[in-house]
Amino acid sequence: MPGLDIEAYQKAFEGEIEAVDSLQALEELKVKYLGRKGILAQLTGSIPQLPQGERAGFGQRANIFKNRINLLIAEKQGALIPQGGPYDLPAASGVDIGMPGYVQEPGHLHPITQTIDEICLIFSRMGFSIVEGPEIETEYNNFTGLNIPLDHPSRDAFDTFYLKGAQHLLLRSHTSPVQIREMKSTKPPLAVVVPGRVYRPDATDASHLFMFHQVEGFLVDQGIRFSDLKGILEVFLKNVFGREIKTRFRPHFFPFTEPSAEVDISCSICKGAGCSSCGQKGWLEILGSGMIHPNVLKNVGYDNKKYSGFAFGMGIERIAMLKYGINDIRLFCENDLRFLRQF
Ligand code: DAH
């Protein structure tokens, strides 16, 4: 080796590092030049033996050589490290390859949107059109037009958020007012489903939200009977919950339908035998329905001697909870990805 000839060492080093083709060989070369007993240590260790006048210059050149070695080693290291790892070795290029990358995750539709789409698809295959209405509604469309008079007790259950300064405007408490809007603007026959948000002054708990979603449906033509309602709802419910479920129509009261019925499906967990999911009843309440009240037909200007129709309304969150076995309605609006990713 060239004694104390720094330039000759540098040439030799550049040749050797050029030939290095593995991280291990690089490490060995690093030890050879920068190690405790390496070439650089020998060079700097020999400084005291040099004549006084040469020491500073020699020290400087040795230092430059050391920096050059470090630079070339780092560059070589960057070239030898495979893309993406190992994470504890920084690349010389200035790019920190150890930094976690950004993964662009594709999103998907919210389970409530998926449930609305599924329901609307089933009805559109049966010839229903899909219509939406405003969430700010008139008191008339939400109540009076639907045969719910001002002093009627059933109004309490969904008496709602009125808009300040606008006496007769409110956040709709159900999607039924779209019946009034649609029937006023369209002559029968008509068959419509209406998905949308509704608002109620309910305290939030595992089964209540002050804002939730409903789908309303209605059909008007000559000679429509309760059996038409039964047939349509049975097809619909079997499509959503499976062919094997049974349906049951229970007499009920709604001001805008006469007769009215609540519709239950057999509990899919106990198959009707009774379990904790259905409160030992064997049945789960799923929607409200009935024949459109003659007063409602009259309110929209239809001849109620000539036309008849049926209507139904259901809560989307409830359908989704029963379909997917979800026990807390609040999960739908918490934006917890661990929940949402399951759909
Ligand atoms: N609007 C009712 C509610 O919010 C649901 C409903 C029941 C709608 C019976 C209807 C119906 O069209 O016929 O509770």
mmCIF file of C-alpha atoms and ligand atoms in Angstrom:
data_model
loop_
_atom_site.group_PDB
_atom_site.id
_atom_site.type_symbol
_atom_site.label_atom_id
_atom_site.label_comp_id
_atom_site.label_asym_id
_atom_site.label_seq_id
_atom_site.Cartn_x
_atom_site.Cartn_y
_atom_site.Cartn_z
ATOM 1 C CA MET A 1 0.000 0.000 0.000
ATOM 2 C CA PRO A 2 1.082 3.511 -0.737
ATOM 3 C CA GLY A 3 2.410 4.467 2.715
ATOM 4 C CA LEU A 4 0.953 7.857 3.510
ATOM 5 C CA ASP A 5 -0.165 8.701 -0.035
ATOM 6 C CA ILE A 6 -3.801 9.743 0.544
ATOM 7 C CA GLU A 7 -4.478 10.164 -3.153
ATOM 8 C CA ALA A 8 -3.365 6.621 -3.887
ATOM 9 C CA TYR A 9 -5.630 5.311 -1.081
ATOM 10 C CA GLN A 10 -8.530 7.278 -2.497
ATOM 11 C CA LYS A 11 -8.035 5.811 -5.966
ATOM 12 C CA ALA A 12 -7.861 2.327 -4.520
ATOM 13 C CA PHE A 13 -11.029 2.942 -2.455
ATOM 14 C CA GLU A 14 -12.966 4.208 -5.480
ATOM 15 C CA GLY A 15 -12.015 1.114 -7.454
ATOM 16 C CA GLU A 16 -13.004 -1.192 -4.632
ATOM 17 C CA ILE A 17 -16.358 0.423 -3.918
ATOM 18 C CA GLU A 18 -17.191 0.306 -7.604
ATOM 19 C CA ALA A 19 -16.874 -3.468 -7.470
ATOM 20 C CA VAL A 20 -18.992 -3.898 -4.315
ATOM 21 C CA ASP A 21 -22.270 -5.721 -5.074
ATOM 22 C CA SER A 22 -23.703 -6.611 -1.683
ATOM 23 C CA LEU A 23 -24.470 -4.886 1.605
ATOM 24 C CA GLN A 24 -22.145 -7.291 3.334
ATOM 25 C CA ALA A 25 -19.203 -6.463 1.033
ATOM 26 C CA LEU A 26 -19.960 -2.790 1.586
ATOM 27 C CA GLU A 27 -19.851 -3.267 5.342
ATOM 28 C CA GLU A 28 -16.476 -5.021 5.029
ATOM 29 C CA LEU A 29 -15.096 -2.190 2.919
ATOM 30 C CA LYS A 30 -16.376 0.320 5.454
ATOM 31 C CA VAL A 31 -14.534 -1.510 8.256
ATOM 32 C CA LYS A 32 -11.380 -1.684 6.128
ATOM 33 C CA TYR A 33 -11.287 2.086 5.668
ATOM 34 C CA LEU A 34 -13.191 3.563 8.603
ATOM 35 C CA GLY A 35 -12.828 0.815 11.253
ATOM 36 C CA ARG A 36 -10.922 1.263 14.506
ATOM 37 C CA LYS A 37 -7.796 -0.243 12.950
ATOM 38 C CA GLY A 38 -8.708 0.815 9.431
ATOM 39 C CA ILE A 39 -6.745 2.786 6.871
ATOM 40 C CA LEU A 40 -8.077 6.157 7.926
ATOM 41 C CA ALA A 41 -7.190 5.447 11.551
ATOM 42 C CA GLN A 42 -3.650 4.520 10.456
ATOM 43 C CA LEU A 43 -3.335 7.714 8.413
ATOM 44 C CA THR A 44 -4.475 10.002 11.205
ATOM 45 C CA GLY A 45 -2.447 7.943 13.717
ATOM 46 C CA SER A 46 0.703 8.705 11.791
ATOM 47 C CA ILE A 47 0.252 12.500 11.986
ATOM 48 C CA PRO A 48 2.463 12.898 15.093
ATOM 49 C CA GLN A 49 5.387 11.346 13.202
ATOM 50 C CA LEU A 50 5.153 13.936 10.405
ATOM 51 C CA PRO A 51 7.260 17.072 10.351
ATOM 52 C CA GLN A 52 5.512 19.979 12.119
ATOM 53 C CA GLY A 53 4.822 21.923 8.872
ATOM 54 C CA GLU A 54 3.059 19.054 7.126
ATOM 55 C CA ARG A 55 0.737 17.949 9.898
ATOM 56 C CA ALA A 56 -2.183 20.399 9.399
ATOM 57 C CA GLY A 57 -2.347 19.934 5.615
ATOM 58 C CA PHE A 58 -2.151 16.166 5.933
ATOM 59 C CA GLY A 59 -4.907 16.180 8.558
ATOM 60 C CA GLN A 60 -7.128 18.257 6.303
ATOM 61 C CA ARG A 61 -6.653 15.953 3.309
ATOM 62 C CA ALA A 62 -7.328 12.892 5.492
ATOM 63 C CA ASN A 63 -10.561 14.514 6.632
ATOM 64 C CA ILE A 64 -11.678 15.213 3.057
ATOM 65 C CA PHE A 65 -10.903 11.605 2.203
ATOM 66 C CA LYS A 66 -13.005 10.444 5.154
ATOM 67 C CA ASN A 67 -15.965 12.541 4.017
ATOM 68 C CA ARG A 68 -15.593 11.158 0.506
ATOM 69 C CA ILE A 69 -15.610 7.581 1.868
ATOM 70 C CA ASN A 70 -18.771 8.281 3.885
ATOM 71 C CA LEU A 71 -20.530 9.807 0.896
ATOM 72 C CA LEU A 72 -19.691 6.985 -1.497
ATOM 73 C CA ILE A 73 -20.671 4.352 1.070
ATOM 74 C CA ALA A 74 -24.031 6.033 1.659
ATOM 75 C CA GLU A 75 -24.655 6.269 -2.085
ATOM 76 C CA LYS A 76 -23.763 2.640 -2.589
ATOM 77 C CA GLN A 77 -26.009 1.665 0.280
ATOM 78 C CA GLY A 78 -28.949 3.487 -1.310
ATOM 79 C CA ALA A 79 -28.352 1.619 -4.564
ATOM 80 C CA LEU A 80 -28.088 -1.778 -2.881
ATOM 81 C CA ILE A 81 -31.136 -1.561 -0.585
ATOM 82 C CA PRO A 82 -34.186 -3.102 -2.231
ATOM 83 C CA GLN A 83 -37.254 -0.839 -2.607
ATOM 84 C CA GLY A 84 -39.347 -0.698 0.535
ATOM 85 C CA GLY A 85 -36.883 -2.078 3.104
ATOM 86 C CA PRO A 86 -35.005 -2.457 5.352
ATOM 87 C CA TYR A 87 -36.479 0.447 7.259
ATOM 88 C CA ASP A 88 -33.523 1.287 9.479
ATOM 89 C CA LEU A 89 -31.209 2.241 6.613
ATOM 90 C CA PRO A 90 -31.735 5.743 5.220
ATOM 91 C CA ALA A 91 -31.121 6.156 1.508
ATOM 92 C CA ALA A 92 -28.411 8.584 0.431
ATOM 93 C CA SER A 93 -30.616 10.105 -2.235
ATOM 94 C CA GLY A 94 -32.382 12.317 0.326
ATOM 95 C CA VAL A 95 -35.564 10.261 0.049
ATOM 96 C CA ASP A 96 -36.474 8.654 3.366
ATOM 97 C CA ILE A 97 -37.453 5.208 2.207
ATOM 98 C CA GLY A 98 -38.270 4.234 5.779
ATOM 99 C CA MET A 99 -41.226 6.649 5.896
ATOM 100 C CA PRO A 100 -44.589 4.837 5.684
ATOM 101 C CA GLY A 101 -46.355 5.533 2.402
ATOM 102 C CA TYR A 102 -49.897 6.775 1.912
ATOM 103 C CA VAL A 103 -52.234 3.986 0.872
ATOM 104 C CA GLN A 104 -55.184 5.275 -1.116
ATOM 105 C CA GLU A 105 -58.074 3.156 0.100
ATOM 106 C CA PRO A 106 -61.080 2.951 -2.182
ATOM 107 C CA GLY A 107 -64.251 3.989 -0.352
ATOM 108 C CA HIS A 108 -67.674 2.399 -0.607
ATOM 109 C CA LEU A 109 -71.305 3.289 -0.017
ATOM 110 C CA HIS A 110 -72.582 3.636 3.547
ATOM 111 C CA PRO A 111 -74.686 0.638 4.709
ATOM 112 C CA ILE A 112 -77.767 2.888 4.907
ATOM 113 C CA THR A 113 -77.244 4.019 1.303
ATOM 114 C CA GLN A 114 -76.742 0.381 0.274
ATOM 115 C CA THR A 115 -80.002 -0.599 2.014
ATOM 116 C CA ILE A 116 -81.912 2.280 0.370
ATOM 117 C CA ASP A 117 -80.516 1.271 -3.044
ATOM 118 C CA GLU A 118 -81.499 -2.359 -2.486
ATOM 119 C CA ILE A 119 -85.062 -1.445 -1.447
ATOM 120 C CA CYS A 120 -85.516 0.986 -4.347
ATOM 121 C CA LEU A 121 -84.177 -1.567 -6.837
ATOM 122 C CA ILE A 122 -86.696 -4.194 -5.717
ATOM 123 C CA PHE A 123 -89.589 -1.734 -6.112
ATOM 124 C CA SER A 124 -88.345 -0.307 -9.397
ATOM 125 C CA ARG A 125 -88.315 -3.863 -10.808
ATOM 126 C CA MET A 126 -92.004 -4.021 -9.878
ATOM 127 C CA GLY A 127 -92.666 -0.826 -11.830
ATOM 128 C CA PHE A 128 -92.409 1.812 -9.080
ATOM 129 C CA SER A 129 -90.645 5.085 -9.830
ATOM 130 C CA ILE A 130 -88.281 6.698 -7.312
ATOM 131 C CA VAL A 131 -89.052 10.226 -6.156
ATOM 132 C CA GLU A 132 -87.523 12.445 -3.486
ATOM 133 C CA GLY A 133 -89.052 15.290 -1.508
ATOM 134 C CA PRO A 134 -87.652 18.168 0.594
ATOM 135 C CA GLU A 135 -86.617 17.696 4.217
ATOM 136 C CA ILE A 136 -88.131 21.102 5.059
ATOM 137 C CA GLU A 137 -91.848 20.556 4.648
ATOM 138 C CA THR A 138 -95.078 22.475 5.163
ATOM 139 C CA GLU A 139 -97.197 21.713 8.185
ATOM 140 C CA TYR A 140 -100.026 20.945 5.751
ATOM 141 C CA ASN A 141 -98.157 18.245 3.802
ATOM 142 C CA ASN A 142 -96.654 16.686 6.928
ATOM 143 C CA PHE A 143 -99.902 16.598 8.925
ATOM 144 C CA THR A 144 -103.162 18.131 7.739
ATOM 145 C CA GLY A 145 -103.121 16.863 4.152
ATOM 146 C CA LEU A 146 -102.458 13.382 5.523
ATOM 147 C CA ASN A 147 -105.629 13.513 7.602
ATOM 148 C CA ILE A 148 -103.751 14.294 10.835
ATOM 149 C CA PRO A 149 -105.710 17.275 12.227
ATOM 150 C CA LEU A 150 -104.096 19.856 14.511
ATOM 151 C CA ASP A 151 -105.600 18.429 17.689
ATOM 152 C CA HIS A 152 -105.160 14.758 16.841
ATOM 153 C CA PRO A 153 -103.292 12.824 19.547
ATOM 154 C CA SER A 154 -101.253 10.870 16.986
ATOM 155 C CA ARG A 155 -99.598 14.160 16.081
ATOM 156 C CA ASP A 156 -97.736 14.190 19.408
ATOM 157 C CA ALA A 157 -95.653 11.141 18.516
ATOM 158 C CA PHE A 158 -93.990 12.930 15.682
ATOM 159 C CA ASP A 159 -94.582 16.573 16.420
ATOM 160 C CA THR A 160 -91.337 17.968 15.315
ATOM 161 C CA PHE A 161 -88.779 20.712 14.784
ATOM 162 C CA TYR A 162 -90.470 23.869 13.538
ATOM 163 C CA LEU A 163 -88.419 26.463 11.710
ATOM 164 C CA LYS A 164 -87.974 29.664 13.652
ATOM 165 C CA GLY A 165 -89.920 32.579 12.209
ATOM 166 C CA ALA A 166 -91.709 30.308 9.721
ATOM 167 C CA GLN A 167 -94.826 29.130 11.534
ATOM 168 C CA HIS A 168 -95.830 26.568 8.947
ATOM 169 C CA LEU A 169 -92.480 25.083 7.980
ATOM 170 C CA LEU A 170 -90.867 22.154 9.787
ATOM 171 C CA LEU A 171 -88.368 19.325 9.398
ATOM 172 C CA ARG A 172 -90.557 16.500 8.102
ATOM 173 C CA SER A 173 -91.221 13.751 10.632
ATOM 174 C CA HIS A 174 -91.888 11.089 7.990
ATOM 175 C CA THR A 175 -91.657 10.619 4.213
ATOM 176 C CA SER A 176 -95.460 10.369 3.880
ATOM 177 C CA PRO A 177 -95.859 14.091 2.929
ATOM 178 C CA VAL A 178 -94.310 13.212 -0.437
ATOM 179 C CA GLN A 179 -97.607 11.355 -1.077
ATOM 180 C CA ILE A 180 -99.356 14.730 -1.017
ATOM 181 C CA ARG A 181 -96.763 16.433 -3.244
ATOM 182 C CA GLU A 182 -96.632 13.636 -5.791
ATOM 183 C CA MET A 183 -100.366 12.983 -5.986
ATOM 184 C CA LYS A 184 -101.107 16.711 -6.334
ATOM 185 C CA SER A 185 -98.788 16.959 -9.341
ATOM 186 C CA THR A 186 -99.558 13.612 -11.043
ATOM 187 C CA LYS A 187 -102.767 11.968 -12.188
ATOM 188 C CA PRO A 188 -103.340 8.289 -11.378
ATOM 189 C CA PRO A 189 -102.286 5.610 -12.077
ATOM 190 C CA LEU A 190 -99.044 6.061 -10.183
ATOM 191 C CA ALA A 191 -96.652 3.866 -8.189
ATOM 192 C CA VAL A 192 -93.867 5.614 -6.318
ATOM 193 C CA VAL A 193 -91.192 4.931 -3.688
ATOM 194 C CA VAL A 194 -89.655 7.782 -1.708
ATOM 195 C CA PRO A 195 -86.395 7.356 0.202
ATOM 196 C CA GLY A 196 -85.193 10.135 2.497
ATOM 197 C CA ARG A 197 -84.248 11.598 5.869
ATOM 198 C CA VAL A 198 -86.772 12.338 8.582
ATOM 199 C CA TYR A 199 -86.569 14.094 11.961
ATOM 200 C CA ARG A 200 -88.186 13.428 15.354
ATOM 201 C CA PRO A 201 -87.718 15.037 18.764
ATOM 202 C CA ASP A 202 -86.530 11.704 20.219
ATOM 203 C CA ALA A 203 -83.741 11.282 22.760
ATOM 204 C CA THR A 204 -80.883 9.247 21.298
ATOM 205 C CA ASP A 205 -80.428 5.674 22.537
ATOM 206 C CA ALA A 206 -79.637 2.225 21.098
ATOM 207 C CA SER A 207 -82.836 2.220 19.042
ATOM 208 C CA HIS A 208 -83.621 5.942 18.497
ATOM 209 C CA LEU A 209 -82.021 8.809 16.611
ATOM 210 C CA PHE A 210 -83.469 12.301 16.114
ATOM 211 C CA MET A 211 -82.629 11.939 12.430
ATOM 212 C CA PHE A 212 -83.073 8.695 10.514
ATOM 213 C CA HIS A 213 -84.179 7.393 7.116
ATOM 214 C CA GLN A 214 -87.436 6.051 5.752
ATOM 215 C CA VAL A 215 -88.756 4.688 2.498
ATOM 216 C CA GLU A 216 -92.359 5.483 1.715
ATOM 217 C CA GLY A 217 -94.281 3.719 -1.041
ATOM 218 C CA PHE A 218 -97.725 4.221 -2.557
ATOM 219 C CA LEU A 219 -99.757 3.116 -5.524
ATOM 220 C CA VAL A 220 -103.057 4.524 -6.806
ATOM 221 C CA ASP A 221 -105.247 3.229 -9.616
ATOM 222 C CA GLN A 222 -108.784 2.011 -10.228
ATOM 223 C CA GLY A 223 -109.759 -1.108 -8.330
ATOM 224 C CA ILE A 224 -106.715 -1.377 -6.039
ATOM 225 C CA ARG A 225 -107.428 -3.655 -3.070
ATOM 226 C CA PHE A 226 -105.786 -4.706 0.171
ATOM 227 C CA SER A 227 -104.711 -7.976 -1.468
ATOM 228 C CA ASP A 228 -102.572 -5.938 -3.920
ATOM 229 C CA LEU A 229 -100.809 -4.365 -0.951
ATOM 230 C CA LYS A 230 -100.272 -7.786 0.618
ATOM 231 C CA GLY A 231 -98.867 -9.263 -2.574
ATOM 232 C CA ILE A 232 -96.432 -6.399 -3.228
ATOM 233 C CA LEU A 233 -95.150 -6.296 0.364
ATOM 234 C CA GLU A 234 -94.736 -10.047 0.513
ATOM 235 C CA VAL A 235 -92.599 -10.065 -2.639
ATOM 236 C CA PHE A 236 -90.593 -7.150 -1.275
ATOM 237 C CA LEU A 237 -89.961 -8.671 2.176
ATOM 238 C CA LYS A 238 -88.957 -12.055 0.766
ATOM 239 C CA ASN A 239 -86.486 -10.302 -1.527
ATOM 240 C CA VAL A 240 -84.866 -8.474 1.386
ATOM 241 C CA PHE A 241 -84.970 -11.123 4.122
ATOM 242 C CA GLY A 242 -85.066 -14.403 2.183
ATOM 243 C CA ARG A 243 -87.724 -16.648 0.651
ATOM 244 C CA GLU A 244 -88.248 -18.668 3.819
ATOM 245 C CA ILE A 245 -89.601 -15.816 5.999
ATOM 246 C CA LYS A 246 -93.293 -15.549 6.786
ATOM 247 C CA THR A 247 -95.227 -12.265 6.893
ATOM 248 C CA ARG A 248 -98.081 -11.218 9.151
ATOM 249 C CA PHE A 249 -100.466 -8.249 8.820
ATOM 250 C CA ARG A 250 -101.651 -6.914 12.181
ATOM 251 C CA PRO A 251 -104.518 -4.393 12.452
ATOM 252 C CA HIS A 252 -103.269 -0.962 13.509
ATOM 253 C CA PHE A 253 -104.178 2.705 13.295
ATOM 254 C CA PHE A 254 -102.681 5.367 11.042
ATOM 255 C CA PRO A 255 -104.694 8.518 10.265
ATOM 256 C CA PHE A 256 -103.743 8.461 6.573
ATOM 257 C CA THR A 257 -104.784 4.860 5.869
ATOM 258 C CA GLU A 258 -107.996 2.904 6.428
ATOM 259 C CA PRO A 259 -107.824 0.035 7.083
ATOM 260 C CA SER A 260 -104.242 0.119 8.424
ATOM 261 C CA ALA A 261 -101.873 -2.670 9.314
ATOM 262 C CA GLU A 262 -98.456 -3.150 10.781
ATOM 263 C CA VAL A 263 -96.477 -5.824 9.014
ATOM 264 C CA ASP A 264 -94.264 -8.325 10.833
ATOM 265 C CA ILE A 265 -91.826 -10.899 9.514
ATOM 266 C CA SER A 266 -91.050 -14.162 11.259
ATOM 267 C CA CYS A 267 -87.873 -13.883 13.334
ATOM 268 C CA SER A 268 -85.029 -15.240 11.228
ATOM 269 C CA ILE A 269 -83.009 -16.231 14.309
ATOM 270 C CA CYS A 270 -85.568 -18.491 16.066
ATOM 271 C CA LYS A 271 -87.705 -19.135 12.953
ATOM 272 C CA GLY A 272 -90.803 -17.999 14.828
ATOM 273 C CA ALA A 273 -90.292 -20.045 17.996
ATOM 274 C CA GLY A 274 -89.473 -17.027 20.199
ATOM 275 C CA CYS A 275 -86.047 -15.803 21.312
ATOM 276 C CA SER A 276 -84.405 -12.759 22.924
ATOM 277 C CA SER A 277 -83.997 -10.993 19.541
ATOM 278 C CA CYS A 278 -87.758 -10.909 18.944
ATOM 279 C CA GLY A 279 -88.757 -10.517 22.619
ATOM 280 C CA GLN A 280 -90.040 -14.129 22.667
ATOM 281 C CA LYS A 281 -92.703 -13.160 20.121
ATOM 282 C CA GLY A 282 -91.337 -15.022 17.104
ATOM 283 C CA TRP A 283 -92.189 -11.932 14.995
ATOM 284 C CA LEU A 284 -90.402 -8.680 14.192
ATOM 285 C CA GLU A 285 -92.303 -5.504 13.338
ATOM 286 C CA ILE A 286 -91.036 -4.179 10.048
ATOM 287 C CA LEU A 287 -93.340 -1.515 8.555
ATOM 288 C CA GLY A 288 -96.643 0.362 8.591
ATOM 289 C CA SER A 289 -99.160 0.176 5.763
ATOM 290 C CA GLY A 290 -102.765 0.436 4.681
ATOM 291 C CA MET A 291 -105.265 1.571 2.080
ATOM 292 C CA ILE A 292 -104.925 5.311 1.458
ATOM 293 C CA HIS A 293 -107.668 7.104 3.413
ATOM 294 C CA PRO A 294 -110.437 8.573 1.181
ATOM 295 C CA ASN A 295 -109.820 11.965 2.848
ATOM 296 C CA VAL A 296 -106.205 11.935 1.652
ATOM 297 C CA LEU A 297 -107.322 11.149 -1.915
ATOM 298 C CA LYS A 298 -109.828 13.991 -1.660
ATOM 299 C CA ASN A 299 -107.160 16.393 -0.288
ATOM 300 C CA VAL A 300 -104.998 15.889 -3.381
ATOM 301 C CA GLY A 301 -107.937 16.315 -5.741
ATOM 302 C CA TYR A 302 -108.439 12.649 -6.692
ATOM 303 C CA ASP A 303 -111.940 11.215 -7.174
ATOM 304 C CA ASN A 304 -112.077 8.816 -4.235
ATOM 305 C CA LYS A 305 -115.071 6.981 -5.678
ATOM 306 C CA LYS A 306 -113.127 6.130 -8.794
ATOM 307 C CA TYR A 307 -109.624 5.578 -7.390
ATOM 308 C CA SER A 308 -108.153 3.659 -4.510
ATOM 309 C CA GLY A 309 -104.605 2.963 -3.459
ATOM 310 C CA PHE A 310 -102.295 1.621 -0.817
ATOM 311 C CA ALA A 311 -99.338 3.105 1.046
ATOM 312 C CA PHE A 312 -96.582 1.849 3.291
ATOM 313 C CA GLY A 313 -93.626 3.275 5.175
ATOM 314 C CA MET A 314 -90.568 1.755 6.791
ATOM 315 C CA GLY A 315 -87.478 2.823 8.744
ATOM 316 C CA ILE A 316 -84.273 2.054 6.857
ATOM 317 C CA GLU A 317 -82.033 1.817 9.913
ATOM 318 C CA ARG A 318 -84.406 -0.754 11.385
ATOM 319 C CA ILE A 319 -84.367 -2.835 8.192
ATOM 320 C CA ALA A 320 -80.556 -2.697 8.049
ATOM 321 C CA MET A 321 -80.276 -3.612 11.756
ATOM 322 C CA LEU A 322 -82.506 -6.667 11.338
ATOM 323 C CA LYS A 323 -80.851 -7.712 8.093
ATOM 324 C CA TYR A 324 -77.288 -7.483 9.414
ATOM 325 C CA GLY A 325 -77.872 -8.228 13.118
ATOM 326 C CA ILE A 326 -76.834 -4.757 14.359
ATOM 327 C CA ASN A 327 -77.895 -3.996 17.932
ATOM 328 C CA ASP A 328 -77.225 -0.244 18.213
ATOM 329 C CA ILE A 329 -78.606 2.319 15.746
ATOM 330 C CA ARG A 330 -75.943 4.874 16.743
ATOM 331 C CA LEU A 331 -73.281 2.814 14.926
ATOM 332 C CA PHE A 332 -74.654 4.142 11.635
ATOM 333 C CA CYS A 333 -73.600 7.712 12.369
ATOM 334 C CA GLU A 334 -70.376 7.298 14.344
ATOM 335 C CA ASN A 335 -68.132 6.960 11.271
ATOM 336 C CA ASP A 336 -66.162 4.161 12.908
ATOM 337 C CA LEU A 337 -64.293 2.519 10.029
ATOM 338 C CA ARG A 338 -64.108 -0.814 11.908
ATOM 339 C CA PHE A 339 -67.919 -0.898 11.631
ATOM 340 C CA LEU A 340 -68.268 0.567 8.132
ATOM 341 C CA ARG A 341 -65.634 -1.692 6.541
ATOM 342 C CA GLN A 342 -67.824 -4.717 7.228
ATOM 343 C CA PHE A 343 -70.331 -3.730 4.539
HETATM 344 N N1 DAH B 1 -95.506 7.610 8.191
HETATM 345 C C1 DAH B 1 -95.513 6.526 9.136
HETATM 346 C C2 DAH B 1 -94.480 6.783 10.218
HETATM 347 O O1 DAH B 1 -93.626 7.572 10.048
HETATM 348 C C3 DAH B 1 -95.187 5.214 8.453
HETATM 349 C C4 DAH B 1 -96.309 4.776 7.576
HETATM 350 C C5 DAH B 1 -97.289 3.974 8.076
HETATM 351 C C6 DAH B 1 -96.370 5.194 6.268
HETATM 352 C C7 DAH B 1 -98.343 3.541 7.300
HETATM 353 C C8 DAH B 1 -97.430 4.803 5.444
HETATM 354 C C9 DAH B 1 -98.413 3.964 5.995
HETATM 355 O O2 DAH B 1 -97.554 5.158 4.176
HETATM 356 O O3 DAH B 1 -99.443 3.561 5.192
HETATM 357 O O4 DAH B 1 -94.535 6.155 11.238
#
